DNA sequence: TCAAAAGTGTTACAAATACACCCATGT
DNA sequence: ACATGGGTGTATTTGTAACACTTTTGA
């Protein structure tokens, strides 16, 4: 492939060029706790150590496409919610070479079918609150992403990305509790969520976690998207 | 200067390198309205057209340092509040060459002494709500930065960066009104701001905008910083 | 004396919090 | 029959929103 397919000349030829990578902070939820996807780095330096999943950005692809590429490769998922976190642009952050990275965080639901693919790539879902030492500044990226996730959850509905299509209100509550690391009052949580008016209650019950069973719900995508734009005020 | 002062070899030599720039969305406040600093681009392509102020990131400097360098050069200010907005990483965003840019927005108060320096560089403070066409995707950066600024103002106190050391409560109100493009009720605004408990009322009055004069206030930096960390809930 | 901005309080309404018991059902 | 998680209502407090008049003083 022609590495400069769309440009014939480089007006900026006198300027420096730098390696640019993107690293994905992939959060997953398995209806119990929030997990982070990490894997063993495959290139030197630090080959074999725990790392976020990332890749260099090619001259012919956008930064977003690079992240999508990585994400699809490892998880098999497409159209994943992903958002830029921050650029880590320090001169000495990578002893391998000057390399700037764009941190991007993704939210996905952990489901059985994906697990096998993840494992095939040597990746593991690791409990968010006991992450091992990662290469470079990756622990910082994770910390920053978690702050961002909490912030996001406070002004936008979250959950569409992390929960299965059908879920119970206790499921949703456990998700928020996992994000904030804090227990919420059942009655107030339920009241607030229902007041948002984005859930459709189904007839069906999920009996996997109790004998009585809990009613399943689904998101009303239209109302949900409106709420994403309008913003919420979720301070529990 | 040795362009690889801290690294002897490039482990990633097989990977692409890309031009990387940073563009600053510099918001200023002159106690009346929010302004944006733009200038006439000095390099081809699009030489002479309106543009944000930016620069290429050198192999030997961090992305943040690059932005600071530009900002100091044009405004003469150091230690300016600056925050990353987003990376614009599309393949074809710049016809000059493949170039990724990091948008960073800055908040500064517009004061007389800086004005001359700004003019010397051919830069102008332009009213935020009638920005001309800018080069590349710079209008998008401005739009995104404004969204970010509004969001930030809603969960963190803002104003330390944009207001002079001594300011009146109506000054502060005009700042928020300029950001949100919306009038607030005097009494409620004052009540809410005072309830935040970050202002120290001075004896002095500012009579520049009224015959009666308005009491000057200053921020209590400690309490202000605590509030930045704790977060506020400013939805007027 | 009057125009123009600064400053001040109260009431009504909405939202957040705290809190305790009954329900359904599989074992 | 009992243990387990699901589900419900109310009172209190807190915060937000709406609203009109008096004060000061330079021109």
Short mmCIF file of C-alpha atoms (C1' of nucleotides) in Angstrom, two decimals:
data_model
loop_
_atom_site.label_atom_id
_atom_site.label_comp_id
_atom_site.label_asym_id
_atom_site.label_seq_id
_atom_site.Cartn_x
_atom_site.Cartn_y
_atom_site.Cartn_z
CA UNK A 1 0.00 0.00 0.00
CA UNK A 2 1.18 3.47 -0.79
CA UNK A 3 1.89 5.04 2.57
CA UNK A 4 0.97 8.48 1.24
CA UNK A 5 -2.07 7.57 -0.77
CA UNK A 6 -3.81 10.89 -0.41
CA UNK A 7 -0.92 13.30 -0.35
CA UNK A 8 1.61 13.86 -3.03
CA UNK A 9 3.97 16.19 -1.26
CA UNK A 10 4.74 16.89 2.34
CA UNK A 11 4.60 20.63 2.93
CA UNK A 12 5.96 20.05 6.39
CA UNK A 13 8.95 17.92 5.38
CA UNK A 14 11.28 20.03 7.47
CA UNK A 15 9.35 19.23 10.64
CA UNK A 16 9.96 16.24 12.91
CA UNK A 17 7.93 13.07 12.69
CA UNK A 18 7.24 10.98 15.74
CA UNK A 19 5.93 7.50 16.48
CA UNK A 20 2.35 7.63 17.53
CA UNK A 21 0.46 4.83 19.20
CA UNK A 22 -2.92 4.30 20.75
CA UNK A 23 -3.54 2.30 23.90
CA UNK A 24 -6.97 1.07 24.87
CA UNK A 25 -8.26 0.98 28.39
CA UNK A 26 -10.97 -1.62 27.93
CA UNK A 27 -13.45 -1.79 30.76
CA UNK A 28 -15.78 -4.74 30.92
CA UNK A 29 -18.67 -5.64 33.18
CA UNK A 30 -19.77 -9.18 33.93
CA UNK A 31 -22.78 -8.31 36.09
CA UNK A 32 -20.58 -8.47 39.13
CA UNK A 33 -17.60 -6.21 38.90
CA UNK A 34 -15.73 -3.99 36.53
CA UNK A 35 -12.78 -5.63 34.86
CA UNK A 36 -9.90 -4.36 32.78
CA UNK A 37 -8.55 -6.14 29.74
CA UNK A 38 -4.77 -6.51 29.78
CA UNK A 39 -2.34 -8.76 28.01
CA UNK A 40 1.30 -9.69 27.80
CA UNK A 41 3.25 -7.30 25.65
CA UNK A 42 4.59 -8.88 22.50
CA UNK A 43 7.36 -6.46 21.57
CA UNK A 44 10.58 -5.26 23.08
CA UNK A 45 11.33 -3.51 25.31
CA UNK A 46 9.36 -5.05 28.19
CA UNK A 47 8.25 -7.99 26.08
CA UNK A 48 6.20 -10.37 28.20
CA UNK A 49 5.11 -7.82 30.80
CA UNK A 50 1.53 -6.81 31.47
CA UNK A 51 0.32 -4.04 29.26
CA UNK A 52 -2.74 -2.33 27.90
CA UNK A 53 -3.72 -3.32 24.43
CA UNK A 54 -2.44 -0.93 21.83
CA UNK A 55 -0.86 -0.44 18.50
CA UNK A 56 1.06 2.06 16.46
CA UNK A 57 -0.99 4.33 14.28
CA UNK A 58 -0.12 3.77 10.66
CA UNK A 59 0.48 6.62 8.26
CA UNK A 60 -2.60 5.58 6.36
CA UNK A 61 -5.12 5.15 9.13
CA UNK A 62 -6.81 7.51 11.55
CA UNK A 63 -6.14 7.32 15.26
CA UNK A 64 -9.66 6.06 15.82
CA UNK A 65 -9.33 3.39 13.18
CA UNK A 66 -6.16 2.17 14.82
CA UNK A 67 -7.99 1.73 18.12
CA UNK A 68 -10.92 0.01 16.42
CA UNK A 69 -8.56 -2.32 14.65
CA UNK A 70 -6.94 -3.40 17.90
CA UNK A 71 -10.23 -3.76 19.69
CA UNK A 72 -11.81 -5.88 16.99
CA UNK A 73 -8.77 -8.06 16.75
CA UNK A 74 -8.71 -8.88 20.44
CA UNK A 75 -12.40 -8.94 21.34
CA UNK A 76 -14.07 -9.70 18.04
CA UNK A 77 -16.43 -6.83 18.72
CA UNK A 78 -17.25 -4.01 16.34
CA UNK A 79 -19.07 -0.77 16.99
CA UNK A 80 -17.80 -0.62 20.51
CA UNK A 81 -18.26 2.54 22.50
CA UNK A 82 -14.88 4.19 22.66
CA UNK A 83 -13.77 7.59 23.75
CA UNK A 84 -10.54 9.49 23.77
CA UNK A 85 -9.05 9.92 27.17
CA UNK A 86 -5.90 11.92 26.77
CA UNK A 87 -2.63 12.16 24.92
CA UNK A 88 0.46 11.09 26.78
CA UNK A 89 3.11 13.14 25.08
CA UNK A 90 6.14 13.18 27.37
CA UNK A 91 9.52 12.87 25.76
CA UNK A 92 10.77 10.03 27.92
CA UNK A 93 7.63 8.07 28.58
CA UNK A 94 8.80 5.14 26.43
CA UNK A 95 12.39 3.92 26.59
CA UNK A 96 11.83 2.11 23.30
CA UNK A 97 11.80 5.38 21.36
CA UNK A 98 10.10 8.75 21.42
CA UNK A 99 6.50 7.74 21.16
CA UNK A 100 3.33 9.63 21.85
CA UNK A 101 0.27 7.62 22.75
CA UNK A 102 -3.41 8.40 22.62
CA UNK A 103 -5.25 6.73 25.47
CA UNK A 104 -8.77 5.65 24.55
CA UNK A 105 -11.18 3.90 26.83
CA UNK A 106 -13.81 1.45 25.75
CA UNK A 107 -16.82 -0.02 27.51
CA UNK A 108 -18.02 -3.51 26.73
CA UNK A 109 -20.08 -6.21 28.31
CA UNK A 110 -18.23 -9.38 29.06
CA UNK A 111 -20.03 -12.28 27.50
CA UNK A 112 -19.13 -15.90 27.08
CA UNK A 113 -18.53 -15.93 23.35
CA UNK A 114 -15.97 -13.15 23.60
CA UNK A 115 -14.09 -14.78 26.41
CA UNK A 116 -12.60 -17.46 24.19
CA UNK A 117 -11.35 -14.94 21.65
CA UNK A 118 -9.84 -12.84 24.38
CA UNK A 119 -8.04 -15.85 25.78
CA UNK A 120 -6.76 -16.86 22.38
CA UNK A 121 -4.89 -13.55 22.28
CA UNK A 122 -3.37 -14.09 25.68
CA UNK A 123 -5.48 -11.33 27.13
CA UNK A 124 -7.19 -11.54 30.51
CA UNK A 125 -9.94 -9.70 32.28
CA UNK A 126 -8.39 -8.45 35.45
CA UNK A 127 -10.20 -7.11 38.46
CA UNK A 128 -10.08 -3.34 38.24
CA UNK A 129 -9.14 -2.73 41.79
CA UNK A 130 -6.05 -4.91 41.89
CA UNK A 131 -4.29 -4.19 38.63
CA UNK A 132 -0.68 -5.42 38.49
CA UNK A 133 2.21 -3.22 37.41
CA UNK A 134 1.87 -2.43 33.76
CA UNK A 135 4.53 -1.27 31.33
CA UNK A 136 5.40 2.38 30.74
CA UNK A 137 2.81 4.79 32.09
CA UNK A 138 -0.09 2.41 31.57
CA UNK A 139 -1.09 2.38 35.23
CA UNK A 140 -1.52 6.13 34.95
CA UNK A 141 -3.71 5.72 31.90
CA UNK A 142 -5.91 3.30 33.82
CA UNK A 143 -6.19 5.64 36.77
CA UNK A 144 -7.07 8.56 34.51
CA UNK A 145 -9.62 6.49 32.61
CA UNK A 146 -11.34 5.46 35.81
CA UNK A 147 -11.66 9.08 36.90
CA UNK A 148 -13.08 9.84 33.48
CA UNK A 149 -15.51 6.94 33.68
CA UNK A 150 -16.83 8.11 37.04
CA UNK A 151 -17.20 11.61 35.73
CA UNK A 152 -18.98 10.44 32.63
CA UNK A 153 -21.34 8.27 34.64
CA UNK A 154 -22.29 11.33 36.66
CA UNK A 155 -23.56 13.40 33.76
CA UNK A 156 -24.58 10.86 31.17
CA UNK A 157 -26.45 7.62 31.39
CA UNK A 158 -24.10 4.72 31.11
CA UNK A 159 -24.95 1.08 30.95
CA UNK A 160 -26.15 0.63 27.43
CA UNK A 161 -22.61 -0.33 26.57
CA UNK A 162 -21.88 -2.38 29.65
CA UNK A 163 -25.07 -4.32 30.26
CA UNK A 164 -26.65 -7.08 28.20
CA UNK A 165 -29.75 -6.20 26.20
CA UNK A 166 -31.98 -7.49 28.99
CA UNK A 167 -30.99 -6.74 32.52
CA UNK A 168 -32.53 -6.28 35.92
CA UNK A 169 -32.54 -3.15 38.00
CA UNK A 170 -30.29 -4.80 40.58
CA UNK A 171 -27.86 -5.51 37.69
CA UNK A 172 -27.78 -1.84 36.84
CA UNK A 173 -27.34 -0.90 40.45
CA UNK A 174 -24.41 -3.28 40.79
CA UNK A 175 -22.83 -1.61 37.76
CA UNK A 176 -23.02 1.83 39.32
CA UNK A 177 -21.81 0.44 42.61
CA UNK A 178 -18.85 -1.12 40.83
CA UNK A 179 -17.97 2.16 39.15
CA UNK A 180 -18.26 4.26 42.27
CA UNK A 181 -17.07 1.60 44.71
CA UNK A 182 -19.95 2.50 46.97
CA UNK A 183 -23.28 1.04 48.02
CA UNK A 184 -26.48 2.81 47.03
CA UNK A 185 -29.86 2.68 48.68
CA UNK A 186 -32.08 0.24 46.74
CA UNK A 187 -35.21 2.34 46.91
CA UNK A 188 -33.58 5.62 45.97
CA UNK A 189 -31.59 4.04 43.17
CA UNK A 190 -34.67 2.43 41.68
CA UNK A 191 -36.65 5.63 42.03
CA UNK A 192 -34.00 7.69 40.29
CA UNK A 193 -33.46 5.24 37.45
CA UNK A 194 -37.15 4.88 36.79
CA UNK A 195 -37.56 8.65 36.86
CA UNK A 196 -35.08 8.88 33.99
CA UNK A 197 -37.73 7.15 31.91
CA UNK A 198 -35.43 5.18 29.64
CA UNK A 199 -36.28 1.66 30.74
CA UNK A 200 -38.91 -0.67 29.38
CA UNK A 201 -40.02 -3.29 31.84
CA UNK A 202 -40.46 -6.74 30.31
CA UNK A 203 -42.75 -9.55 31.45
CA UNK A 204 -39.81 -11.88 31.75
CA UNK A 205 -37.93 -12.50 34.96
CA UNK A 206 -34.34 -13.39 35.62
CA UNK A 207 -34.12 -15.99 38.32
CA UNK A 208 -30.39 -16.51 38.19
CA UNK A 209 -29.70 -14.49 41.30
CA UNK A 210 -32.75 -15.04 43.46
CA UNK A 211 -35.64 -17.38 44.00
CA UNK A 212 -38.21 -14.69 43.58
CA UNK A 213 -36.63 -13.48 40.36
CA UNK A 214 -36.20 -9.92 39.17
CA UNK A 215 -37.98 -8.38 36.22
CA UNK A 216 -35.86 -7.85 33.16
CA UNK A 217 -35.73 -4.46 31.54
CA UNK A 218 -34.32 -3.07 28.35
CA UNK A 219 -33.25 0.40 27.35
CA UNK A 220 -35.45 2.47 25.11
CA UNK A 221 -32.70 3.46 22.71
CA UNK A 222 -34.35 6.67 21.52
CA UNK A 223 -35.00 8.01 24.97
CA UNK A 224 -31.59 6.81 26.07
CA UNK A 225 -29.85 8.71 23.28
CA UNK A 226 -31.85 11.83 24.02
CA UNK A 227 -30.69 11.56 27.59
CA UNK A 228 -27.08 11.18 26.49
CA UNK A 229 -27.38 14.50 24.70
CA UNK A 230 -29.40 16.26 27.33
CA UNK A 231 -27.23 15.06 30.18
CA UNK A 232 -28.27 13.79 33.56
CA UNK A 233 -27.26 14.56 37.05
CA UNK A 234 -26.34 11.32 38.67
CA UNK A 235 -24.79 11.97 42.03
CA UNK A 236 -25.58 9.13 44.35
CA UNK B 1 20.72 19.71 19.48
CA UNK B 2 20.73 15.97 19.29
CA UNK B 3 17.21 15.02 18.24
CA UNK B 4 17.41 11.75 20.16
CA UNK B 5 19.09 12.98 23.28
CA UNK B 6 17.60 10.40 25.59
CA UNK B 7 17.31 7.41 23.34
CA UNK B 8 20.09 5.62 21.62
CA UNK B 9 18.14 3.23 19.49
CA UNK B 10 14.63 3.17 18.14
CA UNK B 11 13.08 -0.19 18.97
CA UNK B 12 10.13 0.77 16.80
CA UNK B 13 12.13 1.76 13.71
CA UNK B 14 9.93 -0.38 11.51
CA UNK B 15 6.83 1.58 12.47
CA UNK B 16 5.56 4.72 10.76
CA UNK B 17 6.29 8.18 12.05
CA UNK B 18 3.83 11.00 11.62
CA UNK B 19 3.85 14.77 11.94
CA UNK B 20 2.27 15.85 15.16
CA UNK B 21 1.14 19.33 16.01
CA UNK B 22 -0.72 21.05 18.78
CA UNK B 23 -3.27 23.80 18.26
CA UNK B 24 -4.39 26.07 21.07
CA UNK B 25 -7.93 27.26 21.53
CA UNK B 26 -7.20 30.32 23.64
CA UNK B 27 -10.24 31.75 25.36
CA UNK B 28 -9.95 35.17 26.92
CA UNK B 29 -12.30 37.26 28.98
CA UNK B 30 -12.22 41.05 29.13
CA UNK B 31 -14.97 41.49 31.72
CA UNK B 32 -17.48 41.76 28.93
CA UNK B 33 -17.43 38.79 26.64
CA UNK B 34 -15.48 35.68 25.83
CA UNK B 35 -13.01 36.08 23.02
CA UNK B 36 -10.93 33.67 20.99
CA UNK B 37 -7.35 34.32 19.95
CA UNK B 38 -6.72 33.67 16.26
CA UNK B 39 -4.08 34.77 13.83
CA UNK B 40 -3.08 34.62 10.20
CA UNK B 41 -1.35 31.40 9.32
CA UNK B 42 2.25 31.84 8.36
CA UNK B 43 2.94 28.62 6.44
CA UNK B 44 1.67 26.96 3.33
CA UNK B 45 -0.81 25.61 2.52
CA UNK B 46 -3.44 28.21 3.46
CA UNK B 47 -0.82 30.82 4.31
CA UNK B 48 -2.52 34.05 5.30
CA UNK B 49 -5.84 32.51 6.34
CA UNK B 50 -7.28 32.68 9.84
CA UNK B 51 -6.11 29.89 12.06
CA UNK B 52 -5.74 28.82 15.63
CA UNK B 53 -2.31 29.24 17.10
CA UNK B 54 -0.29 26.08 16.93
CA UNK B 55 3.00 24.47 16.26
CA UNK B 56 4.57 21.18 15.39
CA UNK B 57 5.73 19.10 18.31
CA UNK B 58 9.47 18.62 18.13
CA UNK B 59 11.08 15.24 18.68
CA UNK B 60 12.72 16.63 21.79
CA UNK B 61 9.81 18.30 23.52
CA UNK B 62 6.63 17.06 25.13
CA UNK B 63 3.24 17.87 23.67
CA UNK B 64 2.50 20.10 26.64
CA UNK B 65 5.77 21.95 26.29
CA UNK B 66 5.00 22.62 22.66
CA UNK B 67 1.72 24.24 23.61
CA UNK B 68 3.33 26.25 26.39
CA UNK B 69 6.00 27.44 24.01
CA UNK B 70 3.43 28.74 21.53
CA UNK B 71 1.32 30.35 24.21
CA UNK B 72 4.21 32.15 25.84
CA UNK B 73 5.48 33.36 22.51
CA UNK B 74 2.19 34.93 21.50
CA UNK B 75 0.80 36.14 24.79
CA UNK B 76 3.89 36.56 26.93
CA UNK B 77 2.09 34.64 29.65
CA UNK B 78 3.49 31.69 31.56
CA UNK B 79 1.74 29.26 33.87
CA UNK B 80 -1.46 29.56 31.94
CA UNK B 81 -4.25 27.14 32.63
CA UNK B 82 -4.33 24.73 29.75
CA UNK B 83 -6.09 21.48 29.20
CA UNK B 84 -6.11 18.86 26.51
CA UNK B 85 -9.23 18.79 24.49
CA UNK B 86 -8.91 16.00 21.99
CA UNK B 87 -6.71 14.50 19.33
CA UNK B 88 -7.73 15.09 15.75
CA UNK B 89 -6.26 12.09 14.06
CA UNK B 90 -8.00 11.76 10.70
CA UNK B 91 -5.86 10.81 7.74
CA UNK B 92 -6.99 13.62 5.47
CA UNK B 93 -7.56 16.44 7.89
CA UNK B 94 -4.57 18.39 6.61
CA UNK B 95 -3.85 18.64 2.87
CA UNK B 96 -0.32 19.76 3.72
CA UNK B 97 0.65 16.28 4.85
CA UNK B 98 -0.55 13.58 7.21
CA UNK B 99 -0.59 15.43 10.47
CA UNK B 100 -2.22 14.65 13.76
CA UNK B 101 -3.01 17.54 16.04
CA UNK B 102 -3.65 17.75 19.75
CA UNK B 103 -6.21 20.44 20.53
CA UNK B 104 -5.58 22.16 23.85
CA UNK B 105 -7.66 24.94 25.27
CA UNK B 106 -6.38 27.70 27.47
CA UNK B 107 -8.14 30.25 29.65
CA UNK B 108 -6.66 33.67 30.20
CA UNK B 109 -7.75 37.11 31.24
CA UNK B 110 -7.31 39.77 28.63
CA UNK B 111 -5.33 42.63 30.05
CA UNK B 112 -3.84 45.69 28.51
CA UNK B 113 -0.19 44.75 28.71
CA UNK B 114 -0.75 41.54 26.81
CA UNK B 115 -2.71 43.19 24.07
CA UNK B 116 0.31 44.81 22.52
CA UNK B 117 2.25 41.57 22.43
CA UNK B 118 -0.66 39.79 20.86
CA UNK B 119 -0.92 42.46 18.18
CA UNK B 120 2.78 42.31 17.48
CA UNK B 121 2.27 38.70 16.43
CA UNK B 122 -0.60 39.56 14.15
CA UNK B 123 -3.04 37.81 16.45
CA UNK B 124 -6.45 39.21 17.32
CA UNK B 125 -9.04 38.60 19.98
CA UNK B 126 -12.16 37.72 18.09
CA UNK B 127 -15.66 37.60 19.45
CA UNK B 128 -16.42 33.98 20.21
CA UNK B 129 -19.82 33.95 18.65
CA UNK B 130 -18.85 35.20 15.22
CA UNK B 131 -15.67 33.34 14.41
CA UNK B 132 -14.67 33.49 10.73
CA UNK B 133 -13.79 30.43 8.69
CA UNK B 134 -10.58 28.96 9.98
CA UNK B 135 -8.16 26.65 8.21
CA UNK B 136 -8.44 22.87 8.30
CA UNK B 137 -10.76 21.57 11.01
CA UNK B 138 -10.07 24.45 13.37
CA UNK B 139 -13.70 25.56 13.54
CA UNK B 140 -14.49 22.09 14.82
CA UNK B 141 -11.81 22.39 17.47
CA UNK B 142 -13.33 25.67 18.62
CA UNK B 143 -16.81 24.18 18.76
CA UNK B 144 -15.57 21.17 20.72
CA UNK B 145 -13.61 23.38 23.11
CA UNK B 146 -16.65 25.49 23.84
CA UNK B 147 -18.69 22.42 24.69
CA UNK B 148 -15.86 21.34 26.95
CA UNK B 149 -15.67 24.75 28.59
CA UNK B 150 -19.38 24.74 29.38
CA UNK B 151 -19.14 21.25 30.76
CA UNK B 152 -16.16 22.13 32.89
CA UNK B 153 -17.88 25.22 34.23
CA UNK B 154 -20.77 23.06 35.35
CA UNK B 155 -18.78 20.79 37.62
CA UNK B 156 -15.78 22.86 38.61
CA UNK B 157 -15.44 26.45 39.64
CA UNK B 158 -14.01 28.51 36.86
CA UNK B 159 -12.98 32.10 36.91
CA UNK B 160 -9.70 32.02 38.70
CA UNK B 161 -8.07 31.82 35.31
CA UNK B 162 -10.33 34.24 33.50
CA UNK B 163 -10.85 37.03 36.01
CA UNK B 164 -8.39 39.53 37.38
CA UNK B 165 -7.23 39.06 40.97
CA UNK B 166 -9.84 41.50 42.21
CA UNK B 167 -13.27 41.36 40.64
CA UNK B 168 -16.86 42.11 41.46
CA UNK B 169 -19.70 39.65 41.70
CA UNK B 170 -21.35 41.16 38.64
CA UNK B 171 -18.04 40.55 36.80
CA UNK B 172 -18.22 36.90 37.71
CA UNK B 173 -21.84 36.72 36.70
CA UNK B 174 -21.06 38.25 33.32
CA UNK B 175 -18.38 35.59 32.84
CA UNK B 176 -20.84 32.77 33.43
CA UNK B 177 -23.40 34.48 31.25
CA UNK B 178 -20.82 34.77 28.48
CA UNK B 179 -19.98 31.08 28.74
CA UNK B 180 -23.56 29.88 28.78
CA UNK B 181 -24.97 32.62 26.55
CA UNK B 182 -27.80 33.04 28.97
CA UNK B 183 -28.92 35.54 31.62
CA UNK B 184 -28.97 34.52 35.25
CA UNK B 185 -31.03 35.92 38.07
CA UNK B 186 -28.86 38.36 40.07
CA UNK B 187 -30.09 37.27 43.46
CA UNK B 188 -29.85 33.54 42.84
CA UNK B 189 -26.44 33.85 41.23
CA UNK B 190 -25.07 35.84 44.13
CA UNK B 191 -26.60 33.46 46.64
CA UNK B 192 -25.11 30.41 44.95
CA UNK B 193 -21.65 31.90 44.50
CA UNK B 194 -21.49 33.08 48.09
CA UNK B 195 -22.67 29.67 49.28
CA UNK B 196 -19.62 28.12 47.57
CA UNK B 197 -17.57 29.96 50.18
CA UNK B 198 -14.53 30.69 48.06
CA UNK B 199 -14.74 34.47 47.88
CA UNK B 200 -13.21 37.02 50.19
CA UNK B 201 -14.98 40.37 50.15
CA UNK B 202 -12.64 43.36 50.14
CA UNK B 203 -13.30 46.86 51.45
CA UNK B 204 -12.51 48.35 48.09
CA UNK B 205 -15.09 49.17 45.46
CA UNK B 206 -14.90 49.16 41.70
CA UNK B 207 -16.72 52.16 40.29
CA UNK B 208 -15.85 51.59 36.66
CA UNK B 209 -19.25 50.20 35.75
CA UNK B 210 -21.63 52.02 38.04
CA UNK B 211 -21.97 55.14 40.09
CA UNK B 212 -22.73 53.23 43.22
CA UNK B 213 -19.73 50.95 42.77
CA UNK B 214 -19.51 47.23 43.44
CA UNK B 215 -17.43 45.59 46.12
CA UNK B 216 -14.34 43.83 44.91
CA UNK B 217 -13.71 40.23 45.87
CA UNK B 218 -10.85 37.85 45.53
CA UNK B 219 -10.70 34.07 45.47
CA UNK B 220 -9.48 32.20 48.49
CA UNK B 221 -7.05 30.00 46.63
CA UNK B 222 -7.07 27.16 49.15
CA UNK B 223 -10.81 26.85 49.29
CA UNK B 224 -10.99 27.32 45.54
CA UNK B 225 -8.59 24.45 44.92
CA UNK B 226 -10.45 22.23 47.31
CA UNK B 227 -13.58 22.98 45.38
CA UNK B 228 -11.87 22.14 42.09
CA UNK B 229 -11.12 18.70 43.48
CA UNK B 230 -14.42 18.15 45.21
CA UNK B 231 -16.46 19.36 42.26
CA UNK B 232 -19.46 21.61 42.25
CA UNK B 233 -22.82 21.45 40.68
CA UNK B 234 -23.37 24.59 38.76
CA UNK B 235 -26.49 24.36 36.72
CA UNK B 236 -28.01 27.76 36.39
"C1'" DT C 1 -33.48 64.64 40.36
"C1'" DC C 2 -32.89 60.89 37.77
"C1'" DA C 3 -30.74 57.14 35.41
"C1'" DA C 4 -28.12 53.02 36.07
"C1'" DA C 5 -26.17 49.40 38.30
"C1'" DA C 6 -25.65 47.13 43.11
"C1'" DG C 7 -27.55 44.89 46.56
"C1'" DT C 8 -31.05 42.34 49.43
"C1'" DG C 9 -35.32 38.07 51.34
"C1'" DT C 10 -39.10 35.18 51.03
"C1'" DT C 11 -42.02 31.81 49.29
"C1'" DA C 12 -43.18 27.87 46.37
"C1'" DC C 13 -41.64 23.84 44.30
"C1'" DA C 14 -38.60 19.95 43.12
"C1'" DA C 15 -35.19 16.76 44.18
"C1'" DA C 16 -32.32 14.10 47.33
"C1'" DT C 17 -31.92 11.52 51.43
"C1'" DA C 18 -32.89 8.49 55.14
"C1'" DC C 19 -35.20 4.79 56.63
"C1'" DA C 20 -38.10 -0.58 57.54
"C1'" DC C 21 -41.05 -3.85 56.14
"C1'" DC C 22 -43.59 -7.35 53.12
"C1'" DC C 23 -43.23 -10.49 48.91
"C1'" DA C 24 -42.20 -14.58 46.19
"C1'" DT C 25 -40.13 -18.77 45.74
"C1'" DG C 26 -36.68 -22.73 45.61
"C1'" DT C 27 -34.68 -25.65 48.77
"C1'" DA D 1 -40.63 -23.08 57.16
"C1'" DC D 2 -37.02 -20.38 56.15
"C1'" DA D 3 -33.39 -18.01 53.85
"C1'" DT D 4 -32.54 -14.98 50.03
"C1'" DG D 5 -32.80 -11.30 47.23
"C1'" DG D 6 -36.76 -8.29 45.04
"C1'" DG D 7 -39.73 -4.87 45.61
"C1'" DT D 8 -42.39 -0.84 47.71
"C1'" DG D 9 -43.77 4.43 50.41
"C1'" DT D 10 -43.24 8.32 53.33
"C1'" DA D 11 -41.37 12.10 55.91
"C1'" DT D 12 -37.49 15.33 56.14
"C1'" DT D 13 -34.18 18.08 54.39
"C1'" DT D 14 -31.92 20.45 50.90
"C1'" DG D 15 -31.51 22.92 46.89
"C1'" DT D 16 -33.47 25.46 43.02
"C1'" DA D 17 -36.50 28.93 40.86
"C1'" DA D 18 -39.28 32.76 40.68
"C1'" DC D 19 -40.03 37.20 41.89
"C1'" DA D 20 -39.70 43.39 43.23
"C1'" DC D 21 -38.03 46.88 45.65
"C1'" DT D 22 -34.39 49.98 47.95
"C1'" DT D 23 -29.67 51.99 47.83
"C1'" DT D 24 -26.00 54.84 46.09
"C1'" DT D 25 -24.08 58.35 43.49
"C1'" DG D 26 -22.20 60.81 39.27
"C1'" DA D 27 -23.89 63.52 35.79
#
